[in-house]
Amino acid sequence: MTDCYIYDAIRTPRGKGKKNGTLHEVTALELATQVLNNVKDRNQLDTADVDDVVLGCVAPVGEQGANIARSAVLNSEFDQSVSGVQINRFCASGLEATNMAAAQVMSGQAQMSIGGGVESMSRVPMGSDGGAMVADPSVAIKNYFVPQGISADMIASKWGFTRDDVDAYAVESQQRAKKAWDEKRFDKSITPVKDINGLTILDHDEHMRPDATMQSLGSLDPSFAMMGEMAGFDATIQQRYPEVEKVNHVHTAGNSSGIVDGAAAILLGNKEMGEKHGLKARAKIKGFASIGSEPSIMLTGPGYVSDKVLKNLGMDKNDIDLWELNEAFAVVVLRYLEHMGIDHSQINVNGGAIAMGHPLGATGAMILGTVLDELERTNKSTALATLCVGGGMGTATVIERV
């Protein structure tokens, strides 16, 4: 296969995904347009050489619908010859889009592609697209469907993670994110969001709560207890896991991922296209994989997909210098650390979605760029990025600096 290189990786700051969030006035189309234009300008691209733009988007309806990738190409300064496609693998969409763009290059069917994602959760709320997995009893009942928060609390219950465990993880995420921002570790990748007059609207991750403590998090009520007990979802998932006597509801707004807006893009290409544009390769895509996992507990996929991609590449955990896992819920990372047998010091070293937020369609591309920056900052070699996925899936990508 042809080697595929990462030449650039950028993202917007994450804005609060509410009506009072700074990016609420900015459409998803505009967010995607700005990251594409930034890729073009930073790399002085002749965009006619870009074969395709692949963008993840988890609620592709309304103003995020109708193939937002192609809409963003047409709304940007890119040549009209550049095609665009929107994909949805739920929370892993941004990483899956990057993997698909990389696969085009690795297979020789493209010379340069862009992967990434976008989500405006303040304007198009999560779940706006509906779907049979939730609403159709013929699918939901036989798969013991429950909301993700119930799944996270079941993981905590099944594997014995306490409220203190998840709150302590959340406090550490906030502290790591603050340190990363204070030390300007994200400067290389952040592209500020601007208004129609070219004035900066947002240049930092808006969701962070660096003053969070065990005491402040401990005062928060569990987010999913009522739906679990009153709506019957606890009983549903206990049918799937009858060995668990009681669901312990430990997750709150303080130890779960934040709802935010944002976009990201990763420029990928072969060696020849990089040389043509005078670009320096930052890393090589070594491999990637996606898997399906048990759909009711839903959030254990990262461990299994990491096992798969490492096996496919003839690698093991000792070959990975840095790990990046989306912090959908604190317990997802805690269980992953146990599954992989790795230390907390090796993963999400700059904080994660608990502190900075999870713009669903964009997060996968964001965390891949973050871990690449960290490889360069610390002069390390190899990283694995992964995410849990709704409906029981996992996606992972391994990169190596060059």
mmCIF file of C-alpha atoms in Angstrom:
data_model
loop_
_atom_site.group_PDB
_atom_site.id
_atom_site.type_symbol
_atom_site.label_atom_id
_atom_site.label_comp_id
_atom_site.label_asym_id
_atom_site.label_seq_id
_atom_site.Cartn_x
_atom_site.Cartn_y
_atom_site.Cartn_z
ATOM 1 C CA MET A 1 0.000 0.000 0.000
ATOM 2 C CA THR A 2 0.936 3.642 -0.405
ATOM 3 C CA ASP A 3 2.067 5.421 2.757
ATOM 4 C CA CYS A 4 -0.360 8.081 3.958
ATOM 5 C CA TYR A 5 1.023 11.060 5.848
ATOM 6 C CA ILE A 6 -0.557 13.678 8.073
ATOM 7 C CA TYR A 7 0.563 17.096 6.860
ATOM 8 C CA ASP A 8 -1.606 19.274 9.057
ATOM 9 C CA ALA A 9 -4.249 19.007 11.779
ATOM 10 C CA ILE A 10 -6.361 21.923 12.984
ATOM 11 C CA ARG A 11 -9.458 22.490 15.049
ATOM 12 C CA THR A 12 -11.667 25.281 16.246
ATOM 13 C CA PRO A 13 -11.997 26.008 19.938
ATOM 14 C CA ARG A 14 -14.977 24.262 21.510
ATOM 15 C CA GLY A 15 -17.860 26.591 22.342
ATOM 16 C CA LYS A 16 -20.588 25.785 24.875
ATOM 17 C CA GLY A 17 -23.311 23.873 23.083
ATOM 18 C CA LYS A 18 -26.113 26.030 24.427
ATOM 19 C CA LYS A 19 -27.945 29.143 23.299
ATOM 20 C CA ASN A 20 -25.682 31.248 25.503
ATOM 21 C CA GLY A 21 -22.564 29.651 24.009
ATOM 22 C CA THR A 22 -20.266 31.900 22.020
ATOM 23 C CA LEU A 23 -20.508 29.774 18.865
ATOM 24 C CA HIS A 24 -24.320 29.549 18.897
ATOM 25 C CA GLU A 25 -24.431 32.327 16.302
ATOM 26 C CA VAL A 26 -22.151 30.345 13.961
ATOM 27 C CA THR A 27 -23.636 27.594 11.787
ATOM 28 C CA ALA A 28 -22.009 24.203 11.387
ATOM 29 C CA LEU A 29 -21.465 25.074 7.741
ATOM 30 C CA GLU A 30 -19.486 28.147 8.708
ATOM 31 C CA LEU A 31 -17.415 26.218 11.253
ATOM 32 C CA ALA A 32 -16.528 23.616 8.621
ATOM 33 C CA THR A 33 -15.844 26.318 6.041
ATOM 34 C CA GLN A 34 -13.425 28.130 8.323
ATOM 35 C CA VAL A 35 -11.338 25.036 9.088
ATOM 36 C CA LEU A 36 -11.136 24.173 5.381
ATOM 37 C CA ASN A 37 -10.033 27.695 4.486
ATOM 38 C CA ASN A 38 -7.480 27.575 7.276
ATOM 39 C CA VAL A 39 -6.017 24.329 5.937
ATOM 40 C CA LYS A 40 -5.745 25.955 2.518
ATOM 41 C CA ASP A 41 -4.116 29.136 3.790
ATOM 42 C CA ARG A 42 -1.700 27.539 6.281
ATOM 43 C CA ASN A 43 -0.374 25.146 3.679
ATOM 44 C CA GLN A 44 -0.688 27.378 0.603
ATOM 45 C CA LEU A 45 -2.590 24.611 -1.126
ATOM 46 C CA ASP A 46 -3.665 24.488 -4.695
ATOM 47 C CA THR A 47 -6.965 22.962 -3.636
ATOM 48 C CA ALA A 48 -7.564 21.475 -7.078
ATOM 49 C CA ASP A 49 -5.081 18.830 -5.908
ATOM 50 C CA VAL A 50 -7.362 17.775 -3.034
ATOM 51 C CA ASP A 51 -9.348 14.722 -4.117
ATOM 52 C CA ASP A 52 -11.992 14.566 -1.407
ATOM 53 C CA VAL A 53 -13.228 16.024 1.878
ATOM 54 C CA VAL A 54 -14.708 13.512 4.319
ATOM 55 C CA LEU A 55 -16.482 15.018 7.341
ATOM 56 C CA GLY A 56 -18.177 13.346 10.266
ATOM 57 C CA CYS A 57 -21.487 14.738 11.479
ATOM 58 C CA VAL A 58 -23.694 12.889 13.964
ATOM 59 C CA ALA A 59 -26.947 14.836 13.521
ATOM 60 C CA PRO A 60 -26.948 15.389 9.736
ATOM 61 C CA VAL A 61 -30.324 17.136 9.587
ATOM 62 C CA GLY A 62 -31.544 20.679 9.033
ATOM 63 C CA GLU A 63 -28.682 23.093 8.496
ATOM 64 C CA GLN A 64 -26.195 20.249 9.149
ATOM 65 C CA GLY A 65 -27.894 18.022 6.576
ATOM 66 C CA ALA A 66 -27.661 17.462 2.833
ATOM 67 C CA ASN A 67 -23.975 16.431 2.839
ATOM 68 C CA ILE A 68 -22.354 19.211 4.832
ATOM 69 C CA ALA A 69 -18.910 18.218 3.523
ATOM 70 C CA ARG A 70 -19.792 19.137 -0.041
ATOM 71 C CA SER A 71 -21.645 22.233 1.143
ATOM 72 C CA ALA A 72 -18.524 23.333 3.040
ATOM 73 C CA VAL A 73 -16.347 22.813 -0.035
ATOM 74 C CA LEU A 74 -18.671 24.952 -2.130
ATOM 75 C CA ASN A 75 -18.909 27.587 0.611
ATOM 76 C CA SER A 76 -15.128 27.727 1.044
ATOM 77 C CA GLU A 77 -12.269 28.881 -1.128
ATOM 78 C CA PHE A 78 -11.712 25.347 -2.411
ATOM 79 C CA ASP A 79 -11.860 24.436 -6.070
ATOM 80 C CA GLN A 80 -15.254 23.089 -7.131
ATOM 81 C CA SER A 81 -13.523 19.921 -8.386
ATOM 82 C CA VAL A 82 -13.084 18.773 -4.766
ATOM 83 C CA SER A 83 -15.765 16.269 -3.803
ATOM 84 C CA GLY A 84 -17.235 15.940 -0.333
ATOM 85 C CA VAL A 85 -18.984 13.248 1.695
ATOM 86 C CA GLN A 86 -20.571 13.228 5.148
ATOM 87 C CA ILE A 87 -20.338 10.078 7.307
ATOM 88 C CA ASN A 88 -21.813 9.059 10.647
ATOM 89 C CA ARG A 89 -20.263 6.579 13.051
ATOM 90 C CA PHE A 90 -21.776 8.424 15.990
ATOM 91 C CA CYS A 91 -19.100 9.685 18.417
ATOM 92 C CA ALA A 92 -16.232 8.273 16.329
ATOM 93 C CA SER A 93 -17.366 10.034 13.149
ATOM 94 C CA GLY A 94 -14.442 12.472 12.998
ATOM 95 C CA LEU A 95 -11.885 9.692 13.389
ATOM 96 C CA GLU A 96 -13.726 7.399 10.991
ATOM 97 C CA ALA A 97 -13.830 10.214 8.428
ATOM 98 C CA THR A 98 -10.080 10.631 8.802
ATOM 99 C CA ASN A 99 -9.568 6.892 8.427
ATOM 100 C CA MET A 100 -11.683 6.855 5.275
ATOM 101 C CA ALA A 101 -9.730 9.755 3.797
ATOM 102 C CA ALA A 102 -6.480 7.987 4.701
ATOM 103 C CA ALA A 103 -7.729 4.777 3.103
ATOM 104 C CA GLN A 104 -8.259 6.641 -0.162
ATOM 105 C CA VAL A 105 -4.601 7.642 -0.156
ATOM 106 C CA MET A 106 -3.284 4.285 1.087
ATOM 107 C CA SER A 107 -5.166 2.432 -1.636
ATOM 108 C CA GLY A 108 -3.851 4.754 -4.337
ATOM 109 C CA GLN A 109 -7.295 6.036 -5.238
ATOM 110 C CA ALA A 110 -6.468 9.555 -4.035
ATOM 111 C CA GLN A 111 -3.279 11.537 -3.616
ATOM 112 C CA MET A 112 -4.539 14.105 -1.123
ATOM 113 C CA SER A 113 -7.684 14.076 1.012
ATOM 114 C CA ILE A 114 -9.015 15.845 4.078
ATOM 115 C CA GLY A 115 -10.730 14.080 6.964
ATOM 116 C CA GLY A 116 -12.443 15.724 9.886
ATOM 117 C CA GLY A 117 -15.816 16.591 11.299
ATOM 118 C CA VAL A 118 -18.217 19.209 12.558
ATOM 119 C CA GLU A 119 -21.079 19.509 15.016
ATOM 120 C CA SER A 120 -23.104 22.509 16.172
ATOM 121 C CA MET A 121 -24.825 21.042 19.202
ATOM 122 C CA SER A 122 -26.226 24.410 20.249
ATOM 123 C CA ARG A 123 -28.115 24.764 16.960
ATOM 124 C CA VAL A 124 -28.881 21.134 16.073
ATOM 125 C CA PRO A 125 -29.397 19.318 19.387
ATOM 126 C CA MET A 126 -28.150 15.787 19.938
ATOM 127 C CA GLY A 127 -30.775 13.260 18.834
ATOM 128 C CA SER A 128 -32.395 15.576 16.285
ATOM 129 C CA ASP A 129 -32.049 12.886 13.630
ATOM 130 C CA GLY A 130 -34.022 10.244 15.561
ATOM 131 C CA GLY A 131 -33.448 6.699 14.353
ATOM 132 C CA ALA A 132 -34.719 3.144 14.628
ATOM 133 C CA MET A 133 -32.141 2.116 17.232
ATOM 134 C CA VAL A 134 -33.965 4.303 19.749
ATOM 135 C CA ALA A 135 -37.510 4.603 18.440
ATOM 136 C CA ASP A 136 -38.339 1.286 16.756
ATOM 137 C CA PRO A 137 -39.291 -1.392 19.320
ATOM 138 C CA SER A 138 -38.314 -4.172 16.912
ATOM 139 C CA VAL A 139 -34.696 -3.028 17.238
ATOM 140 C CA ALA A 140 -34.631 -1.411 20.669
ATOM 141 C CA ILE A 141 -36.221 -4.210 22.698
ATOM 142 C CA LYS A 142 -34.140 -7.129 21.460
ATOM 143 C CA ASN A 143 -30.931 -5.148 21.964
ATOM 144 C CA TYR A 144 -31.904 -3.919 25.452
ATOM 145 C CA PHE A 145 -31.580 -0.295 24.357
ATOM 146 C CA VAL A 146 -30.801 2.237 27.091
ATOM 147 C CA PRO A 147 -29.415 5.796 26.934
ATOM 148 C CA GLN A 148 -25.635 6.080 27.082
ATOM 149 C CA GLY A 149 -25.638 7.468 30.610
ATOM 150 C CA ILE A 150 -27.271 4.277 31.855
ATOM 151 C CA SER A 151 -24.618 2.281 30.003
ATOM 152 C CA ALA A 152 -21.876 4.287 31.685
ATOM 153 C CA ASP A 153 -23.413 3.740 35.103
ATOM 154 C CA MET A 154 -23.705 0.016 34.368
ATOM 155 C CA ILE A 155 -19.987 -0.131 33.555
ATOM 156 C CA ALA A 156 -19.293 1.518 36.908
ATOM 157 C CA SER A 157 -21.578 -0.959 38.646
ATOM 158 C CA LYS A 158 -20.283 -4.058 36.875
ATOM 159 C CA TRP A 159 -16.593 -3.256 37.337
ATOM 160 C CA GLY A 160 -16.816 -1.582 40.733
ATOM 161 C CA PHE A 161 -16.007 2.067 40.028
ATOM 162 C CA THR A 162 -17.298 4.462 42.679
ATOM 163 C CA ARG A 163 -18.522 8.049 42.587
ATOM 164 C CA ASP A 164 -15.197 9.115 44.076
ATOM 165 C CA ASP A 165 -13.346 7.275 41.306
ATOM 166 C CA VAL A 166 -15.162 9.063 38.491
ATOM 167 C CA ASP A 167 -15.102 12.458 40.215
ATOM 168 C CA ALA A 168 -11.368 12.170 40.867
ATOM 169 C CA TYR A 169 -10.825 11.374 37.190
ATOM 170 C CA ALA A 170 -12.895 14.419 36.192
ATOM 171 C CA VAL A 171 -10.920 16.754 38.464
ATOM 172 C CA GLU A 172 -7.690 15.494 36.894
ATOM 173 C CA SER A 173 -9.075 16.064 33.394
ATOM 174 C CA GLN A 174 -9.871 19.682 34.258
ATOM 175 C CA GLN A 175 -6.436 20.251 35.776
ATOM 176 C CA ARG A 176 -4.645 18.703 32.806
ATOM 177 C CA ALA A 177 -6.652 20.807 30.339
ATOM 178 C CA LYS A 178 -5.889 23.994 32.244
ATOM 179 C CA LYS A 179 -2.181 23.193 32.311
ATOM 180 C CA ALA A 180 -2.229 22.477 28.576
ATOM 181 C CA TRP A 181 -3.884 25.818 27.849
ATOM 182 C CA ASP A 182 -1.625 27.686 30.280
ATOM 183 C CA GLU A 183 1.438 26.202 28.578
ATOM 184 C CA LYS A 184 0.004 26.974 25.110
ATOM 185 C CA ARG A 185 0.183 23.331 24.049
ATOM 186 C CA PHE A 186 -2.776 23.756 21.664
ATOM 187 C CA ASP A 187 -1.464 26.864 19.885
ATOM 188 C CA LYS A 188 -0.219 24.938 16.864
ATOM 189 C CA SER A 189 -3.631 23.473 16.116
ATOM 190 C CA ILE A 190 -6.236 26.030 17.182
ATOM 191 C CA THR A 191 -7.815 28.231 14.545
ATOM 192 C CA PRO A 192 -9.944 30.951 16.169
ATOM 193 C CA VAL A 193 -13.517 31.243 14.953
ATOM 194 C CA LYS A 194 -14.243 34.602 13.337
ATOM 195 C CA ASP A 195 -17.361 36.556 12.435
ATOM 196 C CA ILE A 196 -18.307 37.946 9.020
ATOM 197 C CA ASN A 197 -16.094 40.977 9.668
ATOM 198 C CA GLY A 198 -13.055 38.842 10.362
ATOM 199 C CA LEU A 199 -13.088 39.579 14.089
ATOM 200 C CA THR A 200 -12.301 36.733 16.485
ATOM 201 C CA ILE A 201 -15.351 35.370 18.296
ATOM 202 C CA LEU A 202 -13.724 32.537 20.217
ATOM 203 C CA ASP A 203 -10.087 31.505 20.660
ATOM 204 C CA HIS A 204 -10.253 29.101 23.618
ATOM 205 C CA ASP A 205 -12.191 26.068 24.818
ATOM 206 C CA GLU A 206 -15.186 27.623 26.533
ATOM 207 C CA HIS A 207 -16.536 24.654 28.487
ATOM 208 C CA MET A 208 -13.619 24.221 30.912
ATOM 209 C CA ARG A 209 -14.120 24.381 34.673
ATOM 210 C CA PRO A 210 -10.566 24.410 36.076
ATOM 211 C CA ASP A 211 -11.811 25.280 39.560
ATOM 212 C CA ALA A 212 -13.614 21.918 39.872
ATOM 213 C CA THR A 213 -12.863 20.029 43.092
ATOM 214 C CA MET A 214 -13.990 16.787 44.640
ATOM 215 C CA GLN A 215 -16.265 18.844 46.877
ATOM 216 C CA SER A 216 -17.892 20.819 44.045
ATOM 217 C CA LEU A 217 -18.368 17.719 41.888
ATOM 218 C CA GLY A 218 -19.661 15.775 44.860
ATOM 219 C CA SER A 219 -22.496 18.267 45.277
ATOM 220 C CA LEU A 220 -23.931 17.412 41.837
ATOM 221 C CA ASP A 221 -26.877 15.043 41.560
ATOM 222 C CA PRO A 222 -26.538 11.923 39.386
ATOM 223 C CA SER A 223 -27.724 12.746 35.883
ATOM 224 C CA PHE A 224 -29.250 9.398 34.973
ATOM 225 C CA ALA A 225 -30.812 8.064 38.179
ATOM 226 C CA MET A 226 -34.318 9.303 37.462
ATOM 227 C CA MET A 227 -34.460 7.977 33.901
ATOM 228 C CA GLY A 228 -32.967 4.711 35.101
ATOM 229 C CA GLU A 229 -35.444 4.187 37.890
ATOM 230 C CA MET A 230 -38.579 5.982 36.690
ATOM 231 C CA ALA A 231 -38.334 5.204 32.970
ATOM 232 C CA GLY A 232 -37.330 1.602 33.563
ATOM 233 C CA PHE A 233 -33.922 1.685 31.900
ATOM 234 C CA ASP A 234 -32.181 0.230 34.937
ATOM 235 C CA ALA A 235 -34.458 -2.803 34.731
ATOM 236 C CA THR A 236 -33.814 -3.054 30.989
ATOM 237 C CA ILE A 237 -30.045 -3.217 31.235
ATOM 238 C CA GLN A 238 -30.228 -5.525 34.257
ATOM 239 C CA GLN A 239 -32.034 -8.014 32.021
ATOM 240 C CA ARG A 240 -28.877 -8.004 29.907
ATOM 241 C CA TYR A 241 -26.589 -8.081 32.957
ATOM 242 C CA PRO A 242 -28.553 -9.961 35.629
ATOM 243 C CA GLU A 243 -25.402 -10.509 37.679
ATOM 244 C CA VAL A 244 -25.502 -6.803 38.618
ATOM 245 C CA GLU A 245 -27.901 -6.460 41.542
ATOM 246 C CA LYS A 246 -28.273 -2.676 41.359
ATOM 247 C CA VAL A 247 -27.210 0.076 38.970
ATOM 248 C CA ASN A 248 -25.082 2.565 40.880
ATOM 249 C CA HIS A 249 -25.652 5.981 39.317
ATOM 250 C CA VAL A 250 -22.318 7.773 39.570
ATOM 251 C CA HIS A 251 -22.219 10.008 36.507
ATOM 252 C CA THR A 252 -23.113 13.684 36.599
ATOM 253 C CA ALA A 253 -22.677 16.710 34.381
ATOM 254 C CA GLY A 254 -19.305 17.158 36.073
ATOM 255 C CA ASN A 255 -17.775 13.788 35.177
ATOM 256 C CA SER A 256 -19.323 13.339 31.724
ATOM 257 C CA SER A 257 -18.381 14.948 28.398
ATOM 258 C CA GLY A 258 -19.546 18.489 27.768
ATOM 259 C CA ILE A 259 -21.990 19.447 25.017
ATOM 260 C CA VAL A 260 -20.143 21.832 22.694
ATOM 261 C CA ASP A 261 -19.822 23.174 19.141
ATOM 262 C CA GLY A 262 -16.710 22.755 16.988
ATOM 263 C CA ALA A 263 -15.007 21.527 13.839
ATOM 264 C CA ALA A 264 -11.692 19.936 12.853
ATOM 265 C CA ALA A 265 -9.780 18.987 9.705
ATOM 266 C CA ILE A 266 -6.754 16.795 9.019
ATOM 267 C CA LEU A 267 -4.774 17.114 5.783
ATOM 268 C CA LEU A 268 -3.623 13.752 4.439
ATOM 269 C CA GLY A 269 -1.607 12.829 1.383
ATOM 270 C CA ASN A 270 1.037 10.662 -0.195
ATOM 271 C CA LYS A 271 4.721 11.550 -0.347
ATOM 272 C CA GLU A 272 4.572 12.914 -3.887
ATOM 273 C CA MET A 273 1.740 15.328 -3.133
ATOM 274 C CA GLY A 274 3.536 16.575 -0.050
ATOM 275 C CA GLU A 275 6.672 17.245 -2.079
ATOM 276 C CA LYS A 276 4.680 19.042 -4.752
ATOM 277 C CA HIS A 277 3.265 21.458 -2.184
ATOM 278 C CA GLY A 278 6.452 21.782 -0.169
ATOM 279 C CA LEU A 279 4.850 20.210 2.906
ATOM 280 C CA LYS A 280 6.651 18.435 5.716
ATOM 281 C CA ALA A 281 5.038 15.207 6.853
ATOM 282 C CA ARG A 282 4.282 15.193 10.565
ATOM 283 C CA ALA A 283 3.203 11.571 10.993
ATOM 284 C CA LYS A 284 2.275 8.441 9.099
ATOM 285 C CA ILE A 285 -1.022 6.610 9.459
ATOM 286 C CA LYS A 286 0.099 3.131 10.496
ATOM 287 C CA GLY A 287 -3.353 1.556 10.626
ATOM 288 C CA PHE A 288 -6.913 1.754 11.875
ATOM 289 C CA ALA A 289 -9.884 -0.431 12.703
ATOM 290 C CA SER A 290 -13.513 -0.370 13.790
ATOM 291 C CA ILE A 291 -15.456 -3.058 15.646
ATOM 292 C CA GLY A 292 -18.933 -3.795 16.968
ATOM 293 C CA SER A 293 -19.449 -4.513 20.660
ATOM 294 C CA GLU A 294 -22.364 -5.400 22.949
ATOM 295 C CA PRO A 295 -24.926 -2.654 22.218
ATOM 296 C CA SER A 296 -26.623 -2.260 25.598
ATOM 297 C CA ILE A 297 -23.529 -1.531 27.690
ATOM 298 C CA MET A 298 -22.331 0.150 24.516
ATOM 299 C CA LEU A 299 -19.188 1.952 25.725
ATOM 300 C CA THR A 300 -16.616 -0.837 26.102
ATOM 301 C CA GLY A 301 -15.615 -0.850 22.421
ATOM 302 C CA PRO A 302 -12.342 1.120 22.746
ATOM 303 C CA GLY A 303 -10.569 -1.752 24.482
ATOM 304 C CA TYR A 304 -11.618 -4.324 21.920
ATOM 305 C CA VAL A 305 -10.828 -2.146 18.901
ATOM 306 C CA SER A 306 -7.430 -1.255 20.363
ATOM 307 C CA ASP A 307 -6.691 -4.963 20.744
ATOM 308 C CA LYS A 308 -7.690 -5.472 17.114
ATOM 309 C CA VAL A 309 -5.684 -2.664 15.545
ATOM 310 C CA LEU A 310 -2.568 -3.537 17.544
ATOM 311 C CA LYS A 311 -2.866 -7.193 16.529
ATOM 312 C CA ASN A 312 -3.354 -6.223 12.879
ATOM 313 C CA LEU A 313 -0.179 -4.141 13.015
ATOM 314 C CA GLY A 314 1.859 -6.749 14.862
ATOM 315 C CA MET A 315 2.197 -4.393 17.831
ATOM 316 C CA ASP A 316 1.389 -4.488 21.530
ATOM 317 C CA LYS A 317 0.686 -1.889 24.209
ATOM 318 C CA ASN A 318 4.399 -1.391 24.871
ATOM 319 C CA ASP A 319 4.811 -0.040 21.331
ATOM 320 C CA ILE A 320 2.479 2.897 22.090
ATOM 321 C CA ASP A 321 3.945 6.010 23.718
ATOM 322 C CA LEU A 322 0.731 8.008 24.112
ATOM 323 C CA TRP A 323 -2.933 7.078 24.213
ATOM 324 C CA GLU A 324 -5.939 9.306 23.555
ATOM 325 C CA LEU A 325 -9.471 8.169 24.407
ATOM 326 C CA ASN A 326 -12.523 10.385 24.211
ATOM 327 C CA GLU A 327 -13.842 11.076 27.697
ATOM 328 C CA ALA A 328 -17.482 10.386 26.912
ATOM 329 C CA PHE A 329 -17.856 9.476 30.581
ATOM 330 C CA ALA A 330 -15.128 9.151 33.210
ATOM 331 C CA VAL A 331 -15.760 5.438 33.620
ATOM 332 C CA VAL A 332 -15.040 4.781 29.935
ATOM 333 C CA VAL A 333 -11.417 5.756 30.467
ATOM 334 C CA LEU A 334 -11.133 4.032 33.844
ATOM 335 C CA ARG A 335 -12.365 0.742 32.375
ATOM 336 C CA TYR A 336 -10.063 1.170 29.349
ATOM 337 C CA LEU A 337 -7.034 1.594 31.617
ATOM 338 C CA GLU A 338 -7.890 -1.725 33.261
ATOM 339 C CA HIS A 339 -8.562 -3.483 29.953
ATOM 340 C CA MET A 340 -5.314 -2.335 28.334
ATOM 341 C CA GLY A 341 -3.179 -2.549 31.469
ATOM 342 C CA ILE A 342 -1.790 0.969 31.043
ATOM 343 C CA ASP A 343 -1.228 3.854 33.421
ATOM 344 C CA HIS A 344 -3.265 7.055 33.655
ATOM 345 C CA SER A 345 -0.076 9.046 33.045
ATOM 346 C CA GLN A 346 0.033 7.726 29.470
ATOM 347 C CA ILE A 347 -3.459 8.743 28.372
ATOM 348 C CA ASN A 348 -5.260 12.048 27.729
ATOM 349 C CA VAL A 349 -2.286 13.930 29.119
ATOM 350 C CA ASN A 350 -3.786 17.285 28.089
ATOM 351 C CA GLY A 351 -7.242 16.616 29.479
ATOM 352 C CA GLY A 352 -10.242 15.588 27.433
ATOM 353 C CA ALA A 353 -13.922 15.975 26.731
ATOM 354 C CA ILE A 354 -14.926 16.167 30.405
ATOM 355 C CA ALA A 355 -13.018 19.455 30.575
ATOM 356 C CA MET A 356 -13.187 20.718 26.999
ATOM 357 C CA GLY A 357 -16.305 19.112 25.555
ATOM 358 C CA HIS A 358 -17.312 16.612 22.890
ATOM 359 C CA PRO A 359 -18.575 18.092 19.592
ATOM 360 C CA LEU A 360 -19.841 14.723 18.404
ATOM 361 C CA GLY A 361 -18.889 14.660 14.724
ATOM 362 C CA ALA A 362 -15.592 16.480 15.196
ATOM 363 C CA THR A 363 -14.103 14.949 18.348
ATOM 364 C CA GLY A 364 -12.325 12.018 16.694
ATOM 365 C CA ALA A 365 -10.321 14.297 14.419
ATOM 366 C CA MET A 366 -9.678 16.682 17.307
ATOM 367 C CA ILE A 367 -8.147 14.044 19.572
ATOM 368 C CA LEU A 368 -5.967 12.691 16.755
ATOM 369 C CA GLY A 369 -4.557 16.179 16.226
ATOM 370 C CA THR A 370 -4.099 16.657 19.967
ATOM 371 C CA VAL A 371 -2.092 13.478 20.408
ATOM 372 C CA LEU A 372 0.031 14.312 17.353
ATOM 373 C CA ASP A 373 0.886 17.692 18.866
ATOM 374 C CA GLU A 374 1.806 15.965 22.111
ATOM 375 C CA LEU A 375 4.051 13.451 20.336
ATOM 376 C CA GLU A 376 5.938 16.354 18.829
ATOM 377 C CA ARG A 377 6.063 18.350 22.065
ATOM 378 C CA THR A 378 7.494 15.422 24.027
ATOM 379 C CA ASN A 379 9.611 14.000 21.190
ATOM 380 C CA LYS A 380 7.802 10.666 21.304
ATOM 381 C CA SER A 381 7.056 8.362 18.402
ATOM 382 C CA THR A 382 3.774 6.468 18.347
ATOM 383 C CA ALA A 383 0.219 7.099 19.508
ATOM 384 C CA LEU A 384 -3.166 5.396 19.490
ATOM 385 C CA ALA A 385 -6.416 7.405 19.403
ATOM 386 C CA THR A 386 -9.787 5.774 20.021
ATOM 387 C CA LEU A 387 -13.416 6.464 20.918
ATOM 388 C CA CYS A 388 -16.407 4.568 22.251
ATOM 389 C CA VAL A 389 -19.431 4.677 19.970
ATOM 390 C CA GLY A 390 -23.195 4.631 20.402
ATOM 391 C CA GLY A 391 -24.890 1.338 19.653
ATOM 392 C CA GLY A 392 -21.814 -0.595 20.736
ATOM 393 C CA MET A 393 -18.789 0.092 18.510
ATOM 394 C CA GLY A 394 -15.213 1.307 18.729
ATOM 395 C CA THR A 395 -12.816 2.993 16.311
ATOM 396 C CA ALA A 396 -9.050 3.360 16.696
ATOM 397 C CA THR A 397 -6.148 4.796 14.723
ATOM 398 C CA VAL A 398 -2.396 4.381 15.223
ATOM 399 C CA ILE A 399 0.016 7.068 14.017
ATOM 400 C CA GLU A 400 3.796 7.270 13.976
ATOM 401 C CA ARG A 401 5.898 10.414 13.734
ATOM 402 C CA VAL A 402 8.204 10.768 10.760
#
